[in-house]
Coordinates of C-alpha atoms in Angstrom, one line a residue:
Chain S
M26 CA 122.5 132.2 88.6
K27 CA 122.2 133.2 85.6
C28 CA 119.8 135.3 84.9
K29 CA 119.7 137.1 88.1
E30 CA 116.1 137.5 88.5
G31 CA 113.6 134.4 88.7
T32 CA 114.0 132.9 91.9
A33 CA 116.0 129.6 92.6
V34 CA 114.4 126.2 91.6
L35 CA 117.4 123.9 91.1
I36 CA 121.0 122.1 91.8
I37 CA 123.1 121.0 89.5
R38 CA 126.2 120.0 89.5
V39 CA 126.9 121.5 93.2
N40 CA 126.3 125.4 92.1
D41 CA 125.1 126.1 89.2
A42 CA 121.1 127.5 90.8
F43 CA 118.7 127.5 87.9
C44 CA 115.2 129.2 87.9
R45 CA 112.2 128.1 85.7
S46 CA 112.6 129.2 82.9
C47 CA 116.5 129.5 82.4
F48 CA 116.0 125.7 83.4
K49 CA 113.7 124.5 80.6
E50 CA 115.7 126.5 77.9
Y51 CA 119.2 124.8 79.1
F52 CA 117.5 121.3 78.8
I53 CA 115.2 121.7 75.2
H54 CA 119.3 123.3 74.1
K55 CA 121.4 120.1 75.0
F56 CA 119.8 117.9 73.8
R57 CA 119.4 119.4 70.4
A58 CA 123.3 120.7 70.6
M59 CA 123.8 117.0 70.7
L60 CA 121.7 116.4 68.1
G61 CA 123.6 118.9 66.0
K62 CA 126.8 118.5 67.2
N63 CA 126.9 114.0 66.7
R64 CA 126.1 114.8 63.1
V65 CA 124.2 111.7 62.3
I66 CA 120.4 111.9 62.2
F67 CA 120.3 113.4 58.3
P68 CA 117.2 115.5 56.9
Q69 CA 114.2 113.9 56.3
E70 CA 116.3 110.1 58.3
K71 CA 113.3 107.4 60.1
V72 CA 114.1 107.4 63.4
L73 CA 112.7 105.2 65.6
L74 CA 112.5 106.0 69.1
A75 CA 112.4 103.1 71.7
V76 CA 110.0 104.9 75.0
S77 CA 110.0 102.1 78.2
G78 CA 107.6 104.2 79.8
G79 CA 110.1 105.5 82.7
T80 CA 110.5 109.6 82.2
A81 CA 114.1 109.9 80.5
S82 CA 112.5 108.0 77.8
C83 CA 108.7 109.8 76.9
S84 CA 111.4 113.6 78.8
M85 CA 113.4 112.7 75.2
L86 CA 109.6 111.5 72.9
S87 CA 109.0 115.3 74.4
Q88 CA 112.2 117.0 73.2
V89 CA 111.1 115.3 70.3
Q90 CA 108.1 117.3 70.0
E91 CA 109.5 120.5 70.8
G92 CA 112.1 120.6 68.3
L93 CA 110.4 119.5 65.7
S94 CA 107.6 121.8 66.4
R95 CA 109.8 125.3 66.1
E96 CA 110.4 127.0 63.1
A97 CA 113.0 126.0 60.5
P98 CA 115.7 126.7 60.8
K99 CA 115.9 125.3 64.0
K100 CA 113.6 122.7 64.0
L101 CA 114.3 119.3 63.9
R102 CA 114.2 117.7 60.1
F103 CA 113.4 114.2 61.0
V104 CA 110.6 111.8 61.2
P105 CA 110.1 110.1 64.5
G106 CA 108.4 107.0 65.0
I107 CA 108.1 105.0 68.5
I108 CA 108.2 102.1 69.8
Y109 CA 106.7 100.1 73.5
I110 CA 107.9 97.3 74.2
D111 CA 106.1 95.4 77.2
D112 CA 108.3 93.2 78.7
G113 CA 105.5 92.5 81.1
G114 CA 105.8 88.6 80.8
A115 CA 109.1 88.5 81.2
C116 CA 109.1 90.7 84.3
G117 CA 105.6 88.8 86.1
R118 CA 103.0 91.2 85.6
S119 CA 99.6 89.9 85.2
A120 CA 96.8 90.9 82.0
E121 CA 95.7 93.4 83.6
E122 CA 98.1 95.5 84.6
R123 CA 99.8 94.8 81.2
Q124 CA 96.3 96.6 79.2
R125 CA 96.8 99.1 82.0
S126 CA 100.1 100.3 81.2
N127 CA 99.4 100.2 77.3
A128 CA 96.4 101.4 77.2
L129 CA 98.7 104.5 79.5
L130 CA 100.8 104.7 77.2
K131 CA 98.7 104.6 74.4
S132 CA 97.2 107.6 75.4
I133 CA 100.4 109.5 75.5
F134 CA 101.8 107.8 71.6
T135 CA 97.9 109.5 69.9
E136 CA 98.7 112.7 71.3
T137 CA 101.9 112.9 70.1
G138 CA 101.1 112.2 67.0
F139 CA 103.2 110.7 65.7
T140 CA 103.7 105.9 63.9
Y141 CA 104.0 104.0 67.2
F142 CA 104.2 100.8 67.9
I143 CA 102.8 98.8 70.7
V144 CA 104.3 95.9 70.7
S145 CA 104.8 93.0 73.4
L146 CA 108.3 91.2 74.7
E147 CA 106.2 87.4 73.7
Q148 CA 106.7 88.6 70.2
V149 CA 110.9 87.0 69.7
F150 CA 109.1 83.1 69.2
S151 CA 108.1 84.6 65.8
L152 CA 111.7 86.9 64.5
P153 CA 113.2 84.8 61.1
T154 CA 117.2 84.1 62.3
S155 CA 118.1 87.7 59.6
V156 CA 118.2 89.4 63.2
L157 CA 121.2 88.2 64.0
V158 CA 122.9 89.0 60.7
P159 CA 124.6 92.7 60.3
G160 CA 123.4 95.0 58.0
T161 CA 124.8 96.5 55.4
S162 CA 125.4 100.3 56.1
D163 CA 124.7 102.0 53.2
P164 CA 128.6 102.9 51.6
D165 CA 126.9 104.7 48.7
P166 CA 129.1 107.3 47.3
S167 CA 126.4 109.3 46.2
N168 CA 125.7 109.7 49.5
P169 CA 125.5 113.2 50.6
S170 CA 127.6 114.6 53.4
Y171 CA 125.1 116.5 56.3
K172 CA 125.8 119.8 55.1
Q173 CA 125.2 119.3 51.5
A174 CA 121.9 117.4 52.9
V175 CA 121.6 119.8 54.9
D176 CA 121.7 122.4 51.8
Q177 CA 119.9 119.9 49.4
Y178 CA 116.9 119.1 52.2
I179 CA 116.0 123.2 52.9
K180 CA 115.6 123.7 49.2
E181 CA 113.7 121.6 48.5
K182 CA 111.2 122.3 51.5
Q183 CA 109.0 124.4 49.1
T184 CA 107.9 121.4 47.7
L185 CA 108.2 119.3 50.5
T186 CA 104.0 119.7 52.1
E187 CA 105.1 117.7 56.2
E188 CA 101.4 117.5 56.1
N189 CA 100.6 114.8 53.7
V190 CA 103.9 113.2 55.5
A191 CA 102.5 112.8 58.2
S192 CA 99.0 111.4 57.1
A193 CA 100.6 109.4 55.2
V194 CA 103.1 108.1 58.2
A195 CA 100.8 108.6 60.8
Q196 CA 97.9 105.8 59.2
L197 CA 100.8 102.5 59.8
N198 CA 99.8 102.9 64.0
I199 CA 101.1 99.2 65.0
E200 CA 99.3 97.5 68.4
D201 CA 99.9 94.0 68.3
S202 CA 100.7 93.3 72.0
A203 CA 98.4 90.7 71.5
Y204 CA 100.5 87.3 71.5
S205 CA 99.3 83.9 72.4
P206 CA 99.5 81.8 74.5
E207 CA 102.2 79.0 73.7
H208 CA 104.8 82.2 73.2
K209 CA 103.9 83.8 76.9
L210 CA 104.1 79.5 78.2
A211 CA 107.2 79.0 75.9
L212 CA 108.7 83.5 77.2
E213 CA 107.9 82.4 80.5
R214 CA 109.7 79.3 80.7
L215 CA 113.2 80.5 79.3
F216 CA 113.2 83.3 82.4
S217 CA 113.1 80.7 84.9
S218 CA 115.3 78.8 83.1
M219 CA 117.2 81.6 84.2
K220 CA 119.0 80.9 87.1
T221 CA 120.9 84.5 88.5
L222 CA 118.6 87.6 88.1
T223 CA 121.7 89.1 86.5
A224 CA 121.8 86.7 83.4
K225 CA 117.4 88.0 82.8
E226 CA 117.9 91.3 83.0
D227 CA 120.8 90.1 80.4
M228 CA 118.5 87.9 77.8
L229 CA 115.5 89.8 78.9
Q230 CA 118.4 93.4 77.3
T231 CA 119.7 91.0 73.9
L232 CA 116.0 90.5 74.0
R233 CA 114.6 93.8 73.7
Q234 CA 117.3 94.8 71.2
H235 CA 117.0 92.6 68.9
L236 CA 112.8 93.3 68.5
I237 CA 113.0 97.4 68.5
L238 CA 116.5 96.0 65.7
H239 CA 113.1 93.6 63.7
I240 CA 110.6 96.2 63.8
A241 CA 112.2 98.8 62.8
R242 CA 114.0 96.8 59.7
E243 CA 111.0 95.9 59.0
N244 CA 109.4 99.9 58.9
G245 CA 112.0 101.5 57.1
Y246 CA 114.4 103.3 60.1
S247 CA 117.0 103.7 59.8
K248 CA 118.6 105.3 63.2
V249 CA 116.6 104.2 67.0
M250 CA 117.3 106.6 69.3
M251 CA 117.4 104.9 73.3
G252 CA 116.4 107.7 76.7
D253 CA 119.6 106.2 78.3
S254 CA 120.5 109.3 80.9
C255 CA 124.1 110.3 82.1
S256 CA 123.3 107.9 85.5
R257 CA 122.4 105.3 83.8
L258 CA 125.1 105.3 81.6
A259 CA 127.7 105.1 84.2
V260 CA 126.5 102.5 85.7
K261 CA 125.7 100.4 82.9
L262 CA 129.4 101.2 81.9
L263 CA 130.4 99.9 85.3
S264 CA 128.0 96.7 85.8
N265 CA 129.7 96.0 81.7
I266 CA 132.8 96.3 82.9
A267 CA 131.7 93.5 84.9
L268 CA 129.8 90.9 83.3
G269 CA 132.7 90.6 81.0
R270 CA 131.4 92.9 78.1
G271 CA 134.5 95.3 78.7
A272 CA 135.3 95.1 74.5
A273 CA 132.1 96.0 73.5
L274 CA 132.3 99.5 75.3
A275 CA 132.6 101.9 72.8
S276 CA 129.3 100.6 71.7
D277 CA 127.8 99.8 74.4
T278 CA 128.0 103.5 76.2
G279 CA 128.7 106.2 73.5
F280 CA 126.7 108.0 71.8
S281 CA 126.4 106.1 68.2
D282 CA 125.8 101.9 68.2
P283 CA 126.9 100.9 64.7
R284 CA 127.0 97.7 64.7
Y285 CA 124.0 96.2 63.9
G286 CA 125.1 97.3 60.2
D287 CA 121.9 98.8 58.3
V288 CA 119.8 100.3 61.7
V289 CA 122.6 103.1 64.1
I290 CA 121.2 103.2 68.0
V291 CA 122.0 106.3 68.8
R292 CA 121.4 107.5 72.0
P293 CA 120.9 111.4 73.0
M294 CA 119.9 111.8 76.6
R295 CA 123.3 110.6 77.7
D296 CA 124.4 113.8 78.9
Y297 CA 121.3 114.3 81.7
S298 CA 121.0 113.0 85.3
S299 CA 118.3 111.5 85.7
K300 CA 118.6 114.4 89.1
E301 CA 117.7 116.6 85.8
I302 CA 115.2 114.2 84.5
A303 CA 113.0 113.7 86.5
F304 CA 113.0 117.8 87.6
Y305 CA 112.0 118.5 83.6
S306 CA 109.3 115.7 83.8
R307 CA 107.8 117.1 86.9
M308 CA 107.9 121.4 86.5
F309 CA 106.6 120.5 82.7
N310 CA 104.2 117.5 83.0
V311 CA 105.7 115.5 80.6
P312 CA 103.6 111.9 81.1
S313 CA 105.2 108.3 82.0
V314 CA 104.3 105.5 83.1
F315 CA 105.9 104.1 85.7
I316 CA 106.1 100.4 84.8
S317 CA 107.7 97.7 87.2
G318 CA 110.8 95.7 86.1
L319 CA 113.0 92.7 86.7
D320 CA 114.7 94.5 89.6
T321 CA 111.7 96.9 91.3
K322 CA 111.7 96.1 95.0
T323 CA 114.7 93.7 95.1
H324 CA 117.3 94.3 97.3
D325 CA 120.9 95.9 96.7
K326 CA 123.0 91.7 95.7
A327 CA 120.3 91.2 93.7
S328 CA 121.7 91.3 90.4
I329 CA 125.6 93.3 89.4
Q330 CA 123.8 95.2 87.5
R331 CA 121.1 96.3 90.6
L332 CA 124.5 96.2 92.6
T333 CA 126.5 99.0 90.5
E334 CA 124.0 100.9 90.2
S335 CA 123.9 101.2 94.2
F336 CA 127.9 101.6 94.7
V337 CA 127.1 104.4 92.2
T338 CA 124.5 106.7 93.0
N339 CA 125.6 105.9 96.9
L340 CA 129.3 107.0 95.8
Q341 CA 127.7 109.8 93.4
F342 CA 125.7 111.4 97.2
D343 CA 129.2 111.6 98.2
F344 CA 130.9 112.7 95.2
P345 CA 128.7 114.5 93.7
S346 CA 131.1 114.3 90.0
T347 CA 131.3 110.3 90.8
V348 CA 128.6 109.9 87.9
S349 CA 130.2 112.9 85.2
T350 CA 133.9 112.0 85.9
I351 CA 132.6 108.2 84.6
Y352 CA 130.6 110.0 81.9
R353 CA 134.2 111.7 81.3
T354 CA 135.8 108.7 80.2
S355 CA 133.1 106.4 79.2
E356 CA 133.3 109.3 76.0
K357 CA 137.6 108.6 75.7
L358 CA 137.0 104.9 74.4
H359 CA 137.4 103.9 70.8
T360 CA 137.0 100.4 69.5
V361 CA 140.4 99.2 68.3
M362 CA 139.9 97.9 65.1
P363 CA 142.0 94.9 64.4
P364 CA 144.1 94.9 61.4
Q365 CA 142.4 93.2 58.7
S366 CA 144.2 91.8 55.7
Q367 CA 142.7 92.2 52.1
T368 CA 141.1 88.0 52.2
A369 CA 140.4 88.2 56.5
E370 CA 136.8 88.0 56.0
P371 CA 134.7 90.2 58.4
A372 CA 135.0 89.7 61.7
S373 CA 132.5 87.4 63.1
K374 CA 129.6 88.8 65.4
C375 CA 128.7 86.8 68.5
L376 CA 125.7 85.5 68.0
L377 CA 123.1 87.1 70.4
C378 CA 124.5 90.7 71.2
L379 CA 125.9 90.7 67.2
C380 CA 129.5 92.8 68.7
T381 CA 132.8 90.9 67.7
L382 CA 134.0 88.4 68.9
D383 CA 136.8 89.0 71.3
T384 CA 136.9 85.0 72.6
K385 CA 139.5 85.0 69.3
V386 CA 142.6 84.5 70.4
D387 CA 145.6 83.2 70.9
K388 CA 147.1 81.0 74.1
A389 CA 148.6 83.8 75.9
S390 CA 145.3 85.4 77.0
A391 CA 144.2 85.6 80.0
F392 CA 141.1 84.4 78.3
H393 CA 142.2 81.1 77.3
A394 CA 143.5 81.2 80.6
T395 CA 140.5 81.9 82.7
L396 CA 139.1 78.5 80.1
V397 CA 141.7 76.6 81.3
S398 CA 141.0 77.2 84.8
E399 CA 137.0 76.2 84.2
Q400 CA 138.0 72.4 83.0
L401 CA 140.4 71.7 85.1
S402 CA 138.3 72.7 88.3
Q403 CA 135.7 70.6 86.7
I404 CA 137.0 67.8 85.8
K405 CA 136.6 65.5 88.3
L406 CA 132.8 66.4 89.1
Q407 CA 132.0 65.2 84.9
D408 CA 129.8 62.1 85.6
P409 CA 130.2 59.7 83.1
S410 CA 126.6 59.2 82.9
L411 CA 126.6 62.4 81.7
D412 CA 127.7 61.8 77.7
A413 CA 124.9 58.6 77.7
P414 CA 122.6 60.8 75.9
A415 CA 125.4 62.9 74.2
Q416 CA 126.1 58.7 72.6
S417 CA 122.9 58.5 72.0
A418 CA 122.3 60.3 69.9
E419 CA 125.3 60.2 67.5
Q420 CA 124.4 55.8 67.3
C421 CA 121.6 57.7 65.6
C422 CA 123.5 59.2 63.1
T423 CA 125.6 57.5 62.3
E424 CA 123.2 54.0 61.8
G425 CA 121.7 56.4 58.9
Q426 CA 119.4 55.3 57.8
G427 CA 117.3 55.0 60.9
C428 CA 116.6 59.2 60.7
G429 CA 114.2 59.6 58.4
P430 CA 113.9 62.1 55.9
G431 CA 114.4 65.8 58.3
G432 CA 116.6 63.4 60.9
C433 CA 115.4 62.6 63.7
C434 CA 117.9 63.8 66.0
S435 CA 118.8 67.5 64.5
S436 CA 115.4 68.6 65.7
N437 CA 116.6 66.2 68.7
R438 CA 119.6 66.6 69.4
L439 CA 120.0 70.9 70.3
P440 CA 122.4 73.0 70.7
S441 CA 124.3 72.0 74.1
H442 CA 126.3 74.7 76.1
Q443 CA 128.8 73.4 74.2
D444 CA 127.9 75.0 71.0
L445 CA 126.9 77.7 71.4
K446 CA 129.8 78.7 73.8
T447 CA 131.6 78.7 70.2
L448 CA 129.0 81.4 68.9
L449 CA 129.1 84.0 71.3
C450 CA 131.3 86.3 73.1
Y451 CA 132.6 86.4 76.4
S452 CA 129.8 87.2 78.0
C453 CA 126.9 85.9 76.3
R454 CA 129.1 83.1 77.0
L455 CA 128.4 83.7 80.9
T456 CA 125.0 84.4 80.9
I457 CA 123.8 81.4 79.5
K458 CA 125.8 79.4 81.6
D459 CA 123.5 80.5 84.2
M460 CA 120.4 79.1 81.5
V461 CA 119.4 75.8 83.1
A462 CA 117.6 74.0 79.8
T463 CA 118.6 76.5 76.1
N464 CA 116.1 74.5 74.7
T465 CA 114.1 77.1 75.7
L466 CA 115.5 79.9 73.5
P467 CA 113.6 80.9 71.4
P468 CA 114.1 79.8 68.1
Y469 CA 115.3 82.6 65.6
I470 CA 118.6 82.2 67.1
I471 CA 118.6 78.1 68.0
T472 CA 118.0 77.9 64.6
E473 CA 120.8 80.5 64.1
A474 CA 123.0 78.5 66.7
E475 CA 122.6 75.4 64.2
K476 CA 123.0 77.0 60.8
R477 CA 127.0 79.0 61.4
Q478 CA 127.7 76.0 63.6
K479 CA 127.3 73.6 60.5
R480 CA 128.9 76.1 58.3
S481 CA 132.0 75.8 60.8
Q482 CA 132.0 72.5 60.4
M483 CA 131.9 72.1 56.8
K484 CA 134.0 75.0 56.6
M485 CA 136.9 72.8 58.8
E486 CA 136.1 69.8 56.6
I487 CA 137.0 71.7 53.4
S488 CA 139.6 74.0 54.1
E489 CA 142.2 71.8 53.2
Y490 CA 140.6 72.6 49.9
L491 CA 140.7 76.1 49.7
L492 CA 143.6 78.2 48.5
E493 CA 144.7 80.7 50.4
D494 CA 144.8 84.4 48.1
D495 CA 148.1 85.3 49.7
E496 CA 149.5 82.1 48.0
E497 CA 151.8 82.8 45.3
D498 CA 153.3 80.0 44.2
G499 CA 150.1 78.6 43.4
G500 CA 149.4 75.8 46.1
T501 CA 150.8 72.5 45.4
A502 CA 148.2 71.0 48.1
A503 CA 145.2 71.4 45.3
L504 CA 147.1 70.3 42.9
Chain Z
M26 CA 96.9 106.8 88.6
V27 CA 96.2 109.6 91.6
T28 CA 94.4 109.7 94.4
S29 CA 93.9 111.5 97.6
M30 CA 94.1 110.0 101.2
R31 CA 92.5 112.1 103.6
R32 CA 93.8 111.5 107.5
S33 CA 92.9 113.5 110.1
F34 CA 92.4 112.5 113.5
N35 CA 90.9 115.3 116.1
A36 CA 92.8 118.6 117.0
T37 CA 93.9 119.3 119.7
L38 CA 95.8 122.8 120.0
K39 CA 98.0 123.0 121.6
C40 CA 101.7 126.1 120.9
Q41 CA 102.0 124.7 118.2
P42 CA 98.9 124.7 115.3
E43 CA 99.5 121.2 113.4
M44 CA 100.4 121.3 109.9
F45 CA 99.0 119.7 107.0
P46 CA 101.3 119.7 104.8
R47 CA 101.9 117.8 101.3
V48 CA 103.1 114.3 100.7
R49 CA 103.0 113.1 97.0
K50 CA 105.7 110.5 95.7
R51 CA 106.5 110.3 92.3
G52 CA 108.5 107.8 90.2
G53 CA 108.2 104.2 91.6
A54 CA 108.2 105.1 95.6
E55 CA 104.3 104.5 95.7
L56 CA 104.3 101.4 95.2
L57 CA 106.8 101.2 99.0
F58 CA 103.4 103.2 100.3
D59 CA 100.7 100.8 99.0
G60 CA 100.6 102.5 95.4
V61 CA 98.7 105.8 96.7
K62 CA 100.3 108.7 94.7
N63 CA 99.2 112.2 97.3
H64 CA 98.4 112.5 100.8
H65 CA 97.4 114.6 102.8
V66 CA 98.8 114.7 105.9
T67 CA 98.3 115.5 108.8
L68 CA 101.0 116.8 112.0
P69 CA 101.0 116.1 114.8
G70 CA 101.2 120.1 117.0
Q71 CA 104.0 120.6 119.2
S72 CA 105.6 122.7 121.0
D73 CA 109.0 122.9 118.4
P74 CA 108.3 124.0 114.1
W75 CA 108.7 120.8 112.4
D76 CA 112.3 120.0 110.2
M77 CA 112.8 117.6 107.7
K78 CA 114.7 115.7 109.1
Q79 CA 111.4 114.8 111.8
L80 CA 109.2 114.2 108.9
L81 CA 111.3 111.1 107.2
A82 CA 111.0 110.1 110.5
W83 CA 107.1 110.3 111.3
I84 CA 106.8 108.9 107.9
R85 CA 108.7 106.1 108.4
G86 CA 107.2 105.7 110.9
N87 CA 103.6 106.3 110.3
M88 CA 102.8 105.7 106.1
L89 CA 105.6 103.8 105.2
K90 CA 104.6 100.3 104.4
E91 CA 107.5 98.2 103.6
R92 CA 111.1 97.8 102.3
P93 CA 112.2 101.0 105.2
E94 CA 115.8 100.7 104.1
L95 CA 114.8 101.4 99.8
F96 CA 113.8 104.8 101.4
M97 CA 115.7 105.9 103.5
Q98 CA 119.0 105.4 105.0
G99 CA 119.7 106.4 108.3
D100 CA 118.1 110.1 109.2
T101 CA 118.0 111.6 105.0
V102 CA 116.1 109.8 102.3
R103 CA 117.6 107.1 99.9
P104 CA 120.8 108.5 97.3
G105 CA 118.7 108.2 93.9
I106 CA 115.3 109.7 95.8
L107 CA 115.0 113.9 94.9
V108 CA 113.1 116.0 97.2
L109 CA 111.5 118.5 95.9
I110 CA 109.4 121.1 98.3
N111 CA 107.3 123.6 97.2
D112 CA 108.5 122.7 93.3
A113 CA 111.5 124.0 94.7
D114 CA 115.1 121.6 95.1
W115 CA 115.5 120.8 98.5
E116 CA 119.7 121.6 99.0
L117 CA 118.3 125.1 98.0
M118 CA 115.8 125.3 100.8
G119 CA 118.8 123.7 104.3
E120 CA 117.4 120.1 103.1
L121 CA 116.9 118.1 106.5
E122 CA 116.8 121.2 108.2
Y123 CA 114.1 122.6 106.7
Q124 CA 110.8 123.7 109.4
L125 CA 107.2 122.9 107.5
Q126 CA 105.0 125.8 106.9
D127 CA 101.4 124.6 106.9
Q128 CA 99.9 123.4 103.5
D129 CA 103.6 122.6 102.4
N130 CA 103.8 120.5 99.2
I131 CA 106.0 117.7 99.4
V132 CA 107.2 116.1 96.3
F133 CA 109.1 112.1 97.1
I134 CA 110.8 111.4 93.1
S135 CA 112.4 108.1 93.0
T136 CA 114.8 107.9 89.9
L137 CA 116.2 105.2 90.3
H138 CA 113.4 103.9 87.4
G139 CA 112.9 104.6 84.2
G140 CA 114.0 105.1 81.3

């Protein structure tokens, strides 16, 4: 054992025993080292901490508090805010339970003195479509490098008084946990139209991300910290592969996730196993609130995510290096950038998860093979009567005058599964496939889907008139 | 919310005096015990000292309200549930072979929930 004087209270990784004070130091040091190694958080940057109430995110919160309270120069240097998303509507919790956990969390957040946002998931129904468009990150050449930024900050520190900043920011606490009954109903309908728990969990995750992104953008936060621990990320890695998200693995499980452009997701807790976090929060009394989720008390095979979790946890029991092996493997993953020609427009993104679409590939790919086999297996099941509603909608359109302003059709013709599929990546397609009715999706998704479809249709129509930039001999087609 | 539940029954002294360990649940494990987080339990006296294995079997028989497979797996706790004996990792104390002392504090923390 390291210090040889205290009594060991904890064993990590088979051989490392720690006494209480050594463990505390080790825990704190790891957090700072993780932030220091990946120099993505600049001084005075606004960082949103996504807290779910669980031990990992509350430990993250306490580490941030701890880091901000120390004396300079080792002090952490960003401006934190806290966000909590109340997803009780999707998980089937009663209104009293939600209010109770909201109140408990509110008391924890006010203790910290940071700005906090308590938002209910029902707010998803009033999001704008801009959430689905990745923002541009700032390629400003005048942006200093990390080291320069830090030096600059230290010089300016004499003039900047921390108290002013803190008090101004503290005014902005938002507790938007109220939700309208229509939204609540709409959310319940959305989740009950999903047939499998896997799809529900996936959709919940997506909607949560969108909401966090929206709040971050609205309030000027350029980074979001998530509390995913090492164990949780190992499970996420394997279950994402099973879900078909292999193409986005690097950003889903890496330290930083830049897919949203202007807002970067970071995961500073990814080096901590769940045992370390549980011990730390127990020994040093980190306040946390237990909130049951979608997969509480479900059996092992209820969803892909749940199955993977029990697989990894059981394997870890017999082979204690399982989680760290998976974790090390995930560190080696990088996203392959497709070779970009100058004329190529930015790669199109999935409508829901905003990762690069992995479905626009050649005919000789595995993906295409799955499509073909799907079509073949469905040919017999196609019922001619199912085509009738689609046809009647089209007829209405072709008649022209019957439509009126705004078009009765554009509001009735909800995006069918087929329409949405072209805009989604492989795993989001599977999630949507599990939905009985796509019209239960929140309006911002439906509107954005329609817009993109119209745009691609229009593009197809005028494609023959578009000049290709690399045609040197002046496009005879245009003449 | 922390509540304490005292269970007592008429004590008859035997060779081994009764044990009064305190058993607590955290991290969501309390859901399997009717939401009660803290229990003061009185274990009936017996000739051999109680060890963790027997305690677990006793808990399964007497305190677990539902879904035993979410708490235990075979003779031991399910992987993912941490056990602390007097605020120390039970792996340092011998896990299932640890012999209980009077007034021991035992905490079960589920790590499978929360994040």
